[in-house]
PDB file of C-alpha atoms and ligand atoms in Angstrom:
ATOM      1  CA  GLU A   1       6.125  -7.653  24.923  1.00 50.00           C
ATOM      2  CA  ASN A   2       7.803  -6.202  21.769  1.00 56.00           C
ATOM      3  CA  ASN A   3      10.855  -5.627  23.772  1.00 75.00           C
ATOM      4  CA  GLY A   4      13.410  -6.893  20.626  1.00 91.00           C
ATOM      5  CA  ALA A   5      11.458  -6.337  18.342  1.00 97.00           C
ATOM      6  CA  ILE A   6      12.750  -5.418  14.876  1.00 98.00           C
ATOM      7  CA  LEU A   7       9.986  -3.476  13.208  1.00 98.00           C
ATOM      8  CA  THR A   8       7.088  -1.610  15.626  1.00 98.00           C
ATOM      9  CA  VAL A   9       4.660  -0.473  13.759  1.00 98.00           C
ATOM     10  CA  ALA A  10       2.690   1.866  16.382  1.00 98.00           C
ATOM     11  CA  ASP A  11      -1.016   4.493  15.606  1.00 98.00           C
ATOM     12  CA  LEU A  12       0.136   4.025  12.306  1.00 98.00           C
ATOM     13  CA  HIS A  13      -2.757   6.074  10.725  1.00 98.00           C
ATOM     14  CA  ALA A  14      -3.182   6.684   6.399  1.00 98.00           C
ATOM     15  CA  TRP A  15      -5.375   7.848   4.140  1.00 97.00           C
ATOM     16  CA  TYR A  16      -5.845   7.471   0.219  1.00 96.00           C
ATOM     17  CA  GLY A  17      -6.921  11.233  -0.714  1.00 93.00           C
ATOM     18  CA  GLU A  18      -9.050  12.444   1.888  1.00 93.00           C
ATOM     19  CA  SER A  19     -10.323   8.682   2.332  1.00 96.00           C
ATOM     20  CA  LYS A  20      -8.684   6.814   5.514  1.00 97.00           C
ATOM     21  CA  ALA A  21      -7.253   3.351   5.108  1.00 97.00           C
ATOM     22  CA  LEU A  22      -5.563   3.056   8.520  1.00 98.00           C
ATOM     23  CA  HIS A  23      -7.050   3.880  11.699  1.00 98.00           C
ATOM     24  CA  GLY A  24      -4.440   3.473  14.489  1.00 98.00           C
ATOM     25  CA  MET A  25      -2.333  -0.066  14.154  1.00 98.00           C
ATOM     26  CA  ASN A  26      -0.381  -1.619  16.234  1.00 98.00           C
ATOM     27  CA  PHE A  27       1.933  -4.098  15.834  1.00 98.00           C
ATOM     28  CA  HIS A  28       5.918  -5.737  15.932  1.00 98.00           C
ATOM     29  CA  VAL A  29       7.872  -8.525  14.987  1.00 98.00           C
ATOM     30  CA  LYS A  30      10.462  -9.639  15.952  1.00 97.00           C
ATOM     31  CA  PRO A  31      13.712 -10.581  14.409  1.00 97.00           C
ATOM     32  CA  GLY A  32      13.490 -14.191  13.006  1.00 97.00           C
ATOM     33  CA  GLU A  33       9.499 -14.257  13.425  1.00 97.00           C
ATOM     34  CA  LEU A  34       6.864 -14.833  10.688  1.00 97.00           C
ATOM     35  CA  VAL A  35       3.788 -12.671  11.514  1.00 97.00           C
ATOM     36  CA  THR A  36       0.750 -13.413   9.487  1.00 96.00           C
ATOM     37  CA  LEU A  37      -1.527 -10.189   9.183  1.00 97.00           C
ATOM     38  CA  LEU A  38      -5.300 -11.930   9.148  1.00 94.00           C
ATOM     39  CA  GLY A  39      -8.997  -9.996   7.804  1.00 94.00           C
ATOM     40  CA  ARG A  40     -10.954  -9.420   5.315  1.00 93.00           C
ATOM     41  CA  ASN A  41     -10.817  -7.313   1.941  1.00 92.00           C
ATOM     42  CA  GLY A  42     -10.195  -3.471   2.528  1.00 94.00           C
ATOM     43  CA  ALA A  43      -9.270  -4.356   6.321  1.00 96.00           C
ATOM     44  CA  GLY A  44      -6.026  -2.782   5.622  1.00 97.00           C
ATOM     45  CA  LYS A  45      -3.519  -5.468   5.153  1.00 97.00           C
ATOM     46  CA  THR A  46      -2.209  -4.272   1.854  1.00 97.00           C
ATOM     47  CA  THR A  47      -2.525  -0.720   3.259  1.00 98.00           C
ATOM     48  CA  ALA A  48       0.133  -1.738   5.942  1.00 98.00           C
ATOM     49  CA  LEU A  49       2.525  -3.785   3.841  1.00 98.00           C
ATOM     50  CA  ARG A  50       2.984  -0.310   1.303  1.00 97.00           C
ATOM     51  CA  SER A  51       3.529   2.238   4.581  1.00 98.00           C
ATOM     52  CA  ILE A  52       6.432   0.043   5.613  1.00 98.00           C
ATOM     53  CA  MET A  53       7.855   0.358   2.186  1.00 97.00           C
ATOM     54  CA  GLY A  54       7.580   4.432   1.970  1.00 97.00           C
ATOM     55  CA  LEU A  55       4.549   3.345  -0.511  1.00 96.00           C
ATOM     56  CA  VAL A  56       1.509   4.775   1.251  1.00 96.00           C
ATOM     57  CA  ARG A  57       2.270   9.535   0.662  1.00 92.00           C
ATOM     58  CA  ARG A  58      -0.180  10.511   3.414  1.00 95.00           C
ATOM     59  CA  LYS A  59       0.665   8.770   6.997  1.00 96.00           C
ATOM     60  CA  SER A  60       1.068   9.604  10.503  1.00 97.00           C
ATOM     61  CA  GLY A  61       2.557   7.620  13.520  1.00 98.00           C
ATOM     62  CA  ALA A  62       5.806   5.348  13.563  1.00 97.00           C
ATOM     63  CA  ILE A  63       7.776   2.697  11.971  1.00 98.00           C
ATOM     64  CA  ARG A  64      10.631   1.914  13.624  1.00 97.00           C
ATOM     65  CA  PHE A  65      12.784  -0.779  12.397  1.00 98.00           C
ATOM     66  CA  ALA A  66      15.808  -1.944  13.574  1.00 95.00           C
ATOM     67  CA  ASP A  67      15.894   1.192  15.678  1.00 91.00           C
ATOM     68  CA  GLU A  68      15.547   3.743  13.078  1.00 96.00           C
ATOM     69  CA  GLU A  69      12.208   5.689  12.821  1.00 97.00           C
ATOM     70  CA  LEU A  70      11.689   4.763   8.746  1.00 97.00           C
ATOM     71  CA  SER A  71       8.060   6.813   8.689  1.00 96.00           C
ATOM     72  CA  HIS A  72       9.154   9.785   6.651  1.00 95.00           C
ATOM     73  CA  ARG A  73      11.928   8.026   4.316  1.00 96.00           C
ATOM     74  CA  PRO A  74      11.527   7.238   0.492  1.00 95.00           C
ATOM     75  CA  ALA A  75      11.103   3.980  -0.645  1.00 94.00           C
ATOM     76  CA  GLU A  76      14.119   3.893  -1.643  1.00 92.00           C
ATOM     77  CA  PHE A  77      15.748   4.530   1.747  1.00 94.00           C
ATOM     78  CA  ILE A  78      13.835   1.880   2.978  1.00 95.00           C
ATOM     79  CA  ALA A  79      14.827  -0.629   0.599  1.00 92.00           C
ATOM     80  CA  ARG A  80      18.768  -0.018   0.935  1.00 91.00           C
ATOM     81  CA  ARG A  81      18.126  -0.675   4.771  1.00 93.00           C
ATOM     82  CA  GLY A  82      16.910  -4.632   4.006  1.00 94.00           C
ATOM     83  CA  ILE A  83      12.957  -4.697   3.668  1.00 96.00           C
ATOM     84  CA  ALA A  84      11.674  -5.696   0.233  1.00 94.00           C
ATOM     85  CA  TYR A  85       8.040  -5.878  -0.722  1.00 94.00           C
ATOM     86  CA  CYS A  86       5.992  -8.808  -2.872  1.00 94.00           C
ATOM     87  CA  PRO A  87       3.472  -7.182  -3.831  1.00 90.00           C
ATOM     88  CA  GLU A  88       0.440  -8.960  -4.704  1.00 85.00           C
ATOM     89  CA  GLU A  89       0.666  -8.369  -8.294  1.00 80.00           C
ATOM     90  CA  ARG A  90       3.920  -9.680  -7.878  1.00 81.00           C
ATOM     91  CA  GLY A  91       5.974  -6.947  -9.475  1.00 79.00           C
ATOM     92  CA  ILE A  92       7.621  -8.708 -12.120  1.00 87.00           C
ATOM     93  CA  PHE A  93       8.738  -7.785 -15.406  1.00 84.00           C
ATOM     94  CA  ALA A  94       6.475 -10.298 -17.685  1.00 86.00           C
ATOM     95  CA  SER A  95       8.342  -9.312 -21.131  1.00 88.00           C
ATOM     96  CA  LEU A  96      11.410 -10.518 -20.134  1.00 91.00           C
ATOM     97  CA  SER A  97      12.819 -13.621 -19.083  1.00 92.00           C
ATOM     98  CA  VAL A  98      13.544 -15.316 -16.023  1.00 94.00           C
ATOM     99  CA  GLY A  99      17.103 -15.332 -16.066  1.00 91.00           C
ATOM    100  CA  GLU A 100      16.362 -11.267 -16.881  1.00 90.00           C
ATOM    101  CA  ASN A 101      14.440 -11.033 -13.703  1.00 89.00           C
ATOM    102  CA  LEU A 102      16.834 -12.472 -11.897  1.00 89.00           C
ATOM    103  CA  GLU A 103      19.803 -10.201 -12.445  1.00 85.00           C
ATOM    104  CA  LEU A 104      18.727  -6.941 -12.831  1.00 78.00           C
ATOM    105  CA  PRO A 105      17.102  -6.429  -9.192  1.00 62.00           C
ATOM    106  CA  PRO A 106      15.936  -3.840  -7.319  1.00 60.00           C
ATOM    107  CA  VAL A 107      18.004  -2.056  -5.075  1.00 54.00           C
ATOM    108  CA  ILE A 108      20.558  -3.749  -3.912  1.00 61.00           C
ATOM    109  CA  ALA A 109      21.199  -3.495  -0.226  1.00 57.00           C
ATOM    110  CA  THR A 110      23.911  -6.084   0.197  1.00 69.00           C
ATOM    111  CA  GLY A 111      24.531 -10.573   0.084  1.00 81.00           C
ATOM    112  CA  GLY A 112      21.495 -10.869  -1.985  1.00 88.00           C
ATOM    113  CA  MET A 113      20.581 -14.604  -2.510  1.00 92.00           C
ATOM    114  CA  PRO A 114      23.282 -16.088  -5.308  1.00 91.00           C
ATOM    115  CA  ILE A 115      21.352 -17.379  -8.186  1.00 91.00           C
ATOM    116  CA  ASP A 116      22.410 -21.425  -6.831  1.00 93.00           C
ATOM    117  CA  GLU A 117      20.809 -21.113  -3.799  1.00 94.00           C
ATOM    118  CA  ILE A 118      17.468 -19.779  -6.157  1.00 94.00           C
ATOM    119  CA  PHE A 119      17.595 -22.548  -7.887  1.00 94.00           C
ATOM    120  CA  ALA A 120      17.599 -24.780  -4.593  1.00 95.00           C
ATOM    121  CA  LEU A 121      14.976 -22.863  -3.659  1.00 95.00           C
ATOM    122  CA  PHE A 122      13.775 -22.599  -6.853  1.00 95.00           C
ATOM    123  CA  PRO A 123      14.122 -25.682  -8.911  1.00 94.00           C
ATOM    124  CA  ASN A 124      11.317 -24.556 -11.505  1.00 92.00           C
ATOM    125  CA  LEU A 125      13.390 -21.092 -12.147  1.00 94.00           C
ATOM    126  CA  LYS A 126      16.421 -23.312 -12.872  1.00 94.00           C
ATOM    127  CA  ARG A 127      14.370 -24.966 -15.704  1.00 94.00           C
ATOM    128  CA  ARG A 128      12.832 -21.861 -17.047  1.00 94.00           C
ATOM    129  CA  TRP A 129      15.903 -20.043 -17.024  1.00 93.00           C
ATOM    130  CA  SER A 130      14.974 -18.306 -20.787  1.00 93.00           C
ATOM    131  CA  SER A 131      11.365 -18.412 -20.419  1.00 92.00           C
ATOM    132  CA  GLN A 132       9.382 -15.126 -20.710  1.00 92.00           C
ATOM    133  CA  GLY A 133       7.370 -14.066 -17.873  1.00 89.00           C
ATOM    134  CA  THR A 134       4.459 -14.153 -19.481  1.00 89.00           C
ATOM    135  CA  LYS A 135       5.120 -17.636 -20.125  1.00 92.00           C
ATOM    136  CA  LEU A 136       5.194 -18.888 -16.629  1.00 92.00           C
ATOM    137  CA  SER A 137       2.486 -20.156 -14.543  1.00 92.00           C
ATOM    138  CA  GLY A 138       1.061 -18.333 -11.700  1.00 92.00           C
ATOM    139  CA  GLY A 139       2.626 -20.632  -9.412  1.00 92.00           C
ATOM    140  CA  GLU A 140       6.378 -19.760 -11.160  1.00 94.00           C
ATOM    141  CA  GLN A 141       5.143 -15.688 -11.296  1.00 94.00           C
ATOM    142  CA  GLN A 142       4.813 -15.986  -7.855  1.00 94.00           C
ATOM    143  CA  MET A 143       8.529 -17.968  -6.842  1.00 95.00           C
ATOM    144  CA  LEU A 144       9.928 -15.552  -9.392  1.00 95.00           C
ATOM    145  CA  ALA A 145       8.742 -12.912  -7.532  1.00 94.00           C
ATOM    146  CA  ILE A 146       9.955 -14.009  -4.182  1.00 95.00           C
ATOM    147  CA  ALA A 147      13.139 -14.861  -6.032  1.00 94.00           C
ATOM    148  CA  ARG A 148      13.502 -11.123  -6.973  1.00 93.00           C
ATOM    149  CA  ILE A 149      13.559 -10.154  -3.626  1.00 93.00           C
ATOM    150  CA  LEU A 150      15.682 -12.582  -2.459  1.00 94.00           C
ATOM    151  CA  ARG A 151      18.109 -11.184  -5.018  1.00 92.00           C
ATOM    152  CA  THR A 152      18.212  -7.689  -3.463  1.00 91.00           C
ATOM    153  CA  GLY A 153      19.630  -8.867  -0.041  1.00 92.00           C
ATOM    154  CA  ALA A 154      16.666  -8.278   2.048  1.00 94.00           C
ATOM    155  CA  LYS A 155      16.695  -9.766   5.216  1.00 96.00           C
ATOM    156  CA  PHE A 156      13.395  -8.678   6.227  1.00 97.00           C
ATOM    157  CA  LEU A 157      10.574  -9.680   4.087  1.00 97.00           C
ATOM    158  CA  LEU A 158       6.982  -8.639   3.358  1.00 98.00           C
ATOM    159  CA  LEU A 159       4.677 -10.533   1.009  1.00 97.00           C
ATOM    160  CA  ASP A 160       1.175  -9.618  -0.044  1.00 96.00           C
ATOM    161  CA  GLU A 161      -1.049 -12.822  -0.692  1.00 94.00           C
ATOM    162  CA  PRO A 162       1.832 -14.940  -2.168  1.00 93.00           C
ATOM    163  CA  THR A 163      -0.515 -17.956  -2.351  1.00 90.00           C
ATOM    164  CA  GLU A 164      -3.610 -15.952  -4.004  1.00 88.00           C
ATOM    165  CA  GLY A 165      -5.112 -17.948  -7.010  1.00 88.00           C
ATOM    166  CA  LEU A 166      -2.952 -21.106  -6.885  1.00 90.00           C
ATOM    167  CA  ALA A 167      -3.169 -24.265  -6.748  1.00 89.00           C
ATOM    168  CA  PRO A 168      -3.471 -26.422  -3.903  1.00 89.00           C
ATOM    169  CA  VAL A 169      -0.306 -28.592  -4.628  1.00 90.00           C
ATOM    170  CA  ILE A 170       2.034 -24.292  -5.446  1.00 90.00           C
ATOM    171  CA  VAL A 171       0.460 -23.381  -2.415  1.00 90.00           C
ATOM    172  CA  GLN A 172       2.509 -26.214  -0.596  1.00 90.00           C
ATOM    173  CA  GLN A 173       5.340 -25.284  -2.371  1.00 91.00           C
ATOM    174  CA  ILE A 174       5.706 -21.733  -1.864  1.00 92.00           C
ATOM    175  CA  ALA A 175       4.700 -22.893   2.307  1.00 92.00           C
ATOM    176  CA  ALA A 176       7.918 -25.054   1.566  1.00 93.00           C
ATOM    177  CA  VAL A 177      10.403 -21.960   0.197  1.00 95.00           C
ATOM    178  CA  ILE A 178       8.492 -19.844   3.616  1.00 95.00           C
ATOM    179  CA  GLN A 179       9.724 -22.436   5.866  1.00 94.00           C
ATOM    180  CA  ARG A 180      12.834 -22.475   4.552  1.00 95.00           C
ATOM    181  CA  LEU A 181      13.535 -18.643   4.369  1.00 96.00           C
ATOM    182  CA  LYS A 182      12.417 -18.489   8.034  1.00 96.00           C
ATOM    183  CA  GLU A 183      15.025 -21.254   8.907  1.00 95.00           C
ATOM    184  CA  GLN A 184      17.985 -19.331   7.510  1.00 95.00           C
ATOM    185  CA  GLY A 185      17.229 -15.813   8.817  1.00 96.00           C
ATOM    186  CA  TYR A 186      14.556 -14.568   7.350  1.00 97.00           C
ATOM    187  CA  THR A 187      12.018 -13.085   9.353  1.00 98.00           C
ATOM    188  CA  LEU A 188       8.568 -11.783   7.158  1.00 98.00           C
ATOM    189  CA  LEU A 189       5.654 -10.384   7.469  1.00 98.00           C
ATOM    190  CA  MET A 190       2.788 -11.585   5.603  1.00 96.00           C
ATOM    191  CA  VAL A 191      -1.000 -11.136   3.767  1.00 95.00           C
ATOM    192  CA  GLU A 192      -2.440 -13.809   3.628  1.00 89.00           C
ATOM    193  CA  GLN A 193      -6.328 -14.461   3.130  1.00 81.00           C
ATOM    194  CA  ASN A 194      -6.407 -18.259   3.500  1.00 78.00           C
ATOM    195  CA  PHE A 195      -5.971 -19.199   6.996  1.00 74.00           C
ATOM    196  CA  ARG A 196      -5.361 -22.482   7.111  1.00 73.00           C
ATOM    197  CA  PHE A 197      -1.904 -21.767   4.849  1.00 69.00           C
ATOM    198  CA  ALA A 198      -1.018 -19.196   7.522  1.00 66.00           C
ATOM    199  CA  ALA A 199      -2.136 -21.682   9.730  1.00 68.00           C
ATOM    200  CA  LYS A 200       1.337 -24.046  10.006  1.00 75.00           C
ATOM    201  CA  LEU A 201       3.558 -21.407   9.133  1.00 88.00           C
ATOM    202  CA  ALA A 202       3.468 -17.858  11.475  1.00 93.00           C
ATOM    203  CA  ASP A 203       4.319 -17.505  14.947  1.00 95.00           C
ATOM    204  CA  ARG A 204       1.937 -15.035  15.329  1.00 95.00           C
ATOM    205  CA  TYR A 205      -1.633 -13.802  13.598  1.00 95.00           C
ATOM    206  CA  CYS A 206      -2.494 -10.367  13.953  1.00 96.00           C
ATOM    207  CA  VAL A 207      -6.220 -10.138  12.984  1.00 96.00           C
ATOM    208  CA  VAL A 208      -7.356  -6.410  10.964  1.00 97.00           C
ATOM    209  CA  GLU A 209     -10.101  -4.988  11.707  1.00 96.00           C
ATOM    210  CA  HIS A 210     -11.092  -1.340   9.884  1.00 96.00           C
ATOM    211  CA  GLY A 211      -7.406  -0.801   9.343  1.00 98.00           C
ATOM    212  CA  ARG A 212      -6.504  -1.670  13.169  1.00 98.00           C
ATOM    213  CA  VAL A 213      -4.851  -5.151  14.596  1.00 98.00           C
ATOM    214  CA  VAL A 214      -8.062  -6.009  16.754  1.00 97.00           C
ATOM    215  CA  GLU A 215      -6.402  -8.976  18.414  1.00 96.00           C
ATOM    216  CA  THR A 216      -3.259 -11.247  18.166  1.00 96.00           C
ATOM    217  CA  PHE A 217      -2.436 -14.785  18.861  1.00 94.00           C
ATOM    218  CA  ARG A 218       0.395 -17.066  19.193  1.00 94.00           C
ATOM    219  CA  ARG A 219       0.367 -20.088  17.246  1.00 91.00           C
ATOM    220  CA  ASP A 220       0.378 -22.162  19.804  1.00 92.00           C
ATOM    221  CA  GLU A 221      -3.766 -19.970  20.478  1.00 93.00           C
ATOM    222  CA  LEU A 222      -4.643 -21.265  17.359  1.00 89.00           C
ATOM    223  CA  ASP A 223      -6.752 -24.101  17.361  1.00 88.00           C
ATOM    224  CA  ALA A 224      -8.623 -22.064  20.617  1.00 92.00           C
ATOM    225  CA  ALA A 225      -8.836 -18.949  18.887  1.00 91.00           C
ATOM    226  CA  THR A 226     -10.346 -20.785  15.288  1.00 89.00           C
ATOM    227  CA  HIS A 227     -13.457 -20.073  15.438  1.00 91.00           C
ATOM    228  CA  LYS A 228     -13.212 -16.521  16.777  1.00 92.00           C
ATOM    229  CA  ILE A 229     -11.008 -16.192  13.429  1.00 90.00           C
ATOM    230  CA  GLU A 230     -13.260 -17.657  11.343  1.00 89.00           C
ATOM    231  CA  VAL A 231     -15.842 -15.280  12.483  1.00 91.00           C
ATOM    232  CA  TYR A 232     -12.825 -12.251  11.920  1.00 90.00           C
ATOM    233  CA  LEU A 233     -12.586 -13.554   8.258  1.00 89.00           C
ATOM    234  CA  GLY A 234     -15.732 -14.379   8.010  1.00 87.00           C
ATOM    235  CA  VAL A 235     -15.655 -17.593   6.545  1.00 78.00           C
TER     236      VAL A 235
HETATM  237  P1  LIG B   1      -7.436  -6.799   0.580  1.00 73.02           P
HETATM  238  O1  LIG B   1      -7.079  -8.046   0.255  1.00 73.02           O
HETATM  239  O2  LIG B   1      -8.346  -6.231  -0.341  1.00 73.02           O
HETATM  240  O3  LIG B   1      -6.200  -5.974  -0.544  1.00 73.02           O
HETATM  241  P2  LIG B   1      -6.656  -5.240   2.278  1.00 73.02           P
HETATM  242  O4  LIG B   1      -6.979  -5.341   3.607  1.00 73.02           O
HETATM  243  O5  LIG B   1      -5.163  -5.146   1.790  1.00 73.02           O
HETATM  244  O6  LIG B   1      -7.459  -5.895   1.712  1.00 73.02           O
HETATM  245  P3  LIG B   1      -6.330  -2.411   1.266  1.00 73.02           P
HETATM  246  O7  LIG B   1      -6.144  -3.082  -0.388  1.00 73.02           O
HETATM  247  O8  LIG B   1      -5.376  -2.266   2.738  1.00 73.02           O
HETATM  248  O9  LIG B   1      -7.167  -3.597   2.140  1.00 73.02           O
HETATM  249  O10 LIG B   1      -7.447  -1.017   1.992  1.00 73.02           O
HETATM  250  C1  LIG B   1      -7.732  -0.627   3.299  1.00 73.02           C
HETATM  251  C2  LIG B   1      -8.936   0.414   2.596  1.00 73.02           C
HETATM  252  O11 LIG B   1      -8.507   1.057   1.378  1.00 73.02           O
HETATM  253  C3  LIG B   1     -10.230  -0.130   1.447  1.00 73.02           C
HETATM  254  O12 LIG B   1     -11.216   0.767   1.962  1.00 73.02           O
HETATM  255  C4  LIG B   1      -9.566   0.354   0.261  1.00 73.02           C
HETATM  256  O13 LIG B   1     -10.887  -0.133  -0.700  1.00 73.02           O
HETATM  257  C5  LIG B   1      -9.037   1.825   0.032  1.00 73.02           C
HETATM  258  N1  LIG B   1      -8.085   1.711  -0.281  1.00 73.02           N
HETATM  259  C6  LIG B   1      -6.957   0.796  -0.990  1.00 73.02           C
HETATM  260  N2  LIG B   1      -5.793   1.540  -1.708  1.00 73.02           N
HETATM  261  C7  LIG B   1      -6.400   2.173  -2.152  1.00 73.02           C
HETATM  262  C8  LIG B   1      -6.459   3.403  -3.762  1.00 73.02           C
HETATM  263  N3  LIG B   1      -5.027   3.327  -3.613  1.00 73.02           N
HETATM  264  N4  LIG B   1      -6.848   4.042  -3.825  1.00 73.02           N
HETATM  265  C9  LIG B   1      -7.931   4.776  -2.773  1.00 73.02           C
HETATM  266  N5  LIG B   1      -8.538   4.230  -1.693  1.00 73.02           N
HETATM  267  C10 LIG B   1      -8.113   3.115  -1.465  1.00 73.02           C
END
């Protein structure tokens, strides 16, 4: 099934101190796919993204990306491989302007998205070029956070709850951006609590429970599985 995967996570365990957060997680992502991790608070979704990014100190198992084992590599090595992470708390520089945020990207791979393409995706950011991060709305901050990781040149994007706390109209705008990124060939792994948002976008959905992927659904299986997924999510 996972032939041709660009990312394979196999038997991943992760700990925070003595407390275990991932208990043998398995999933894969193919090139050009959008895979969504669904699950309740505390299920381990964020820890999975942080583990891939090299941000969890104690872990075991395999994280293979483009035939290279990353699980023992430091975060900056992983970033140079073209993987970028947009954390739930967004990771922008609040005291800097939009322009400064976009011109000070984190570790660069090659081929960062040019500013004019950033503006085409996020017209608001052009209007807000000189505004300080703290003056932006939640939606603008989220867009800036995504724009920043596009500036790194990464083509594999990890997005942690990009719609959290945002108004429905902004959620729709972010969905449109994610759809366009998919069309442009980006590969995405996304954590999303907002199942209705995720439902329109992803190719596959991995349900995470107690630090494991307990079930995976393709988009065409979603209608039949909606009730089951809602039970998993406790909605
Ligand atoms: P959420 O949507 O709330 O972020 P999640 O599915 O992403 O949920 P994680 O954040 O990965 O879940 O958390 C998995 C487990 O690890 C939880 O039990 C959580 O309490 C614990 N955990 C997360 N971060 C830390 C930390 N920095 N120190 C200790 N325990 C942590």
